[in-house]
mmCIF file of C-alpha atoms in Angstrom:
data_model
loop_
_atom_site.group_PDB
_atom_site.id
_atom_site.type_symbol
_atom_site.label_atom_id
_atom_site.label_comp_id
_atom_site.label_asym_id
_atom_site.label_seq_id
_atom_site.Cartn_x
_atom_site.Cartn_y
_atom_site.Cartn_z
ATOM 1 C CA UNK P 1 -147.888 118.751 195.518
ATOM 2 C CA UNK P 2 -145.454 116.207 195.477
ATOM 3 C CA UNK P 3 -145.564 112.852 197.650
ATOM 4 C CA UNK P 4 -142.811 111.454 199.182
ATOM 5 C CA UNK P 5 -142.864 108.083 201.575
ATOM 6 C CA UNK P 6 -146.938 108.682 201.867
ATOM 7 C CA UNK P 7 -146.624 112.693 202.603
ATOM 8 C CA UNK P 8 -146.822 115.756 200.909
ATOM 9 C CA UNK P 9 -144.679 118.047 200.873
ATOM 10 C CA UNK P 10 -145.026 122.013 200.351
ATOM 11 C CA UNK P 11 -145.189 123.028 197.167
ATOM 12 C CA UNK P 12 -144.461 126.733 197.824
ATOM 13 C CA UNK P 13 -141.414 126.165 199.798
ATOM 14 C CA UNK P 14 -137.561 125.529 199.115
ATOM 15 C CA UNK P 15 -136.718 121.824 198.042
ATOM 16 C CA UNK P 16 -134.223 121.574 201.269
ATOM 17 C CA UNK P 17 -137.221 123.083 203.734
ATOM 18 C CA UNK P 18 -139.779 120.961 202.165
ATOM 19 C CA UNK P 19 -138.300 117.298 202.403
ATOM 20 C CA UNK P 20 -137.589 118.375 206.127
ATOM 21 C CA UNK P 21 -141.233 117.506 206.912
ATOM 22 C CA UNK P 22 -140.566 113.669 206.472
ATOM 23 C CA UNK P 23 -140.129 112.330 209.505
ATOM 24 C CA UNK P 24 -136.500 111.523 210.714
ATOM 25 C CA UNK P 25 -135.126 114.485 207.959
ATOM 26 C CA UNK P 26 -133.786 117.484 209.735
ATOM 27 C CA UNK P 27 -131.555 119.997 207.923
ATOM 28 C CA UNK P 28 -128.542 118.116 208.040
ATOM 29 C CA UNK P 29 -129.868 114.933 206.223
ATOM 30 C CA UNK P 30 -131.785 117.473 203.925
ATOM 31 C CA UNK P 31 -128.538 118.752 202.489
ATOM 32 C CA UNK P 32 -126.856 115.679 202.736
ATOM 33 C CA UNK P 33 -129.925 113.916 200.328
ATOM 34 C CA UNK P 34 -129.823 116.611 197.888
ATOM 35 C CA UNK P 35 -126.239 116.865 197.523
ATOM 36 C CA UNK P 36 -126.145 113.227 196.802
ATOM 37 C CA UNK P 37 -129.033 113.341 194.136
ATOM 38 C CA UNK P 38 -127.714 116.301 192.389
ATOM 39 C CA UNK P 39 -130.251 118.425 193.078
ATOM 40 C CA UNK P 40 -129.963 122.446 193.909
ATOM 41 C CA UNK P 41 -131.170 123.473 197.220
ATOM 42 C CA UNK P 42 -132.885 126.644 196.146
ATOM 43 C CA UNK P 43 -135.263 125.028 193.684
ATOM 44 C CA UNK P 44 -138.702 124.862 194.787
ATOM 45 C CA UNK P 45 -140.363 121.982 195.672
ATOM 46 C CA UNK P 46 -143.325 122.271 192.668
ATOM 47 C CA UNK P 47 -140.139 122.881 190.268
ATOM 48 C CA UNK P 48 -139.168 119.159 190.839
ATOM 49 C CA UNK P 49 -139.118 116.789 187.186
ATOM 50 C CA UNK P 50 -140.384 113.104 188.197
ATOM 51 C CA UNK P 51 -137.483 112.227 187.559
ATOM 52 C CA UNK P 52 -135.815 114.646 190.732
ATOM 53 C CA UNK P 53 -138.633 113.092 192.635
ATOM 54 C CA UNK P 54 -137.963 109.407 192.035
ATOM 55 C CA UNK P 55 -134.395 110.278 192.879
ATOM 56 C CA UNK P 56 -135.139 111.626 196.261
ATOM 57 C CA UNK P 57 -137.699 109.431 197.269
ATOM 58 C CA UNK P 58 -135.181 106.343 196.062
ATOM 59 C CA UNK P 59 -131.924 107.861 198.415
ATOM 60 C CA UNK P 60 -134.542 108.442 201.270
ATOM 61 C CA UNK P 61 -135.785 105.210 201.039
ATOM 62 C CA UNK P 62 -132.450 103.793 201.084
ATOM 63 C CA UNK P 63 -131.207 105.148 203.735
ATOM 64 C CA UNK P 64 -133.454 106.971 206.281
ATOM 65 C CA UNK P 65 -135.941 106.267 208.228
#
């Protein structure tokens, strides 16, 4: 199960639903993050190379609360 900012996120769920349960992230932001890391939306969250993770957790850092 990946962690992000100290939370877990689904593993069985779409990459665009899953960072949605970090606080602050609706669906908006969600596409908005992934768009800018290059990820696709429709990859599941478990799917995710450290290196996508890193990536995500580095924009949302950055520049969300």
């Amino acid at each position: 199960m990946p962690r992000i900012q100290g939370v877990d996120i689904p593993n069985d769920k779409r990459i665009v639903i899953s960072i949605q349960y970090l606080y602050g992230i609706g669906p908006t932001n969600a596409k908005t993050i992934l768009t800018k890391c290059k990820i696709d939306h429709n990859v599941k969250a478990r799917d995710l190379t450290e290196d996508e993770i890193s990536r995500l957790a580095t924009e949302i850092d950055a520049g969300y609360t």
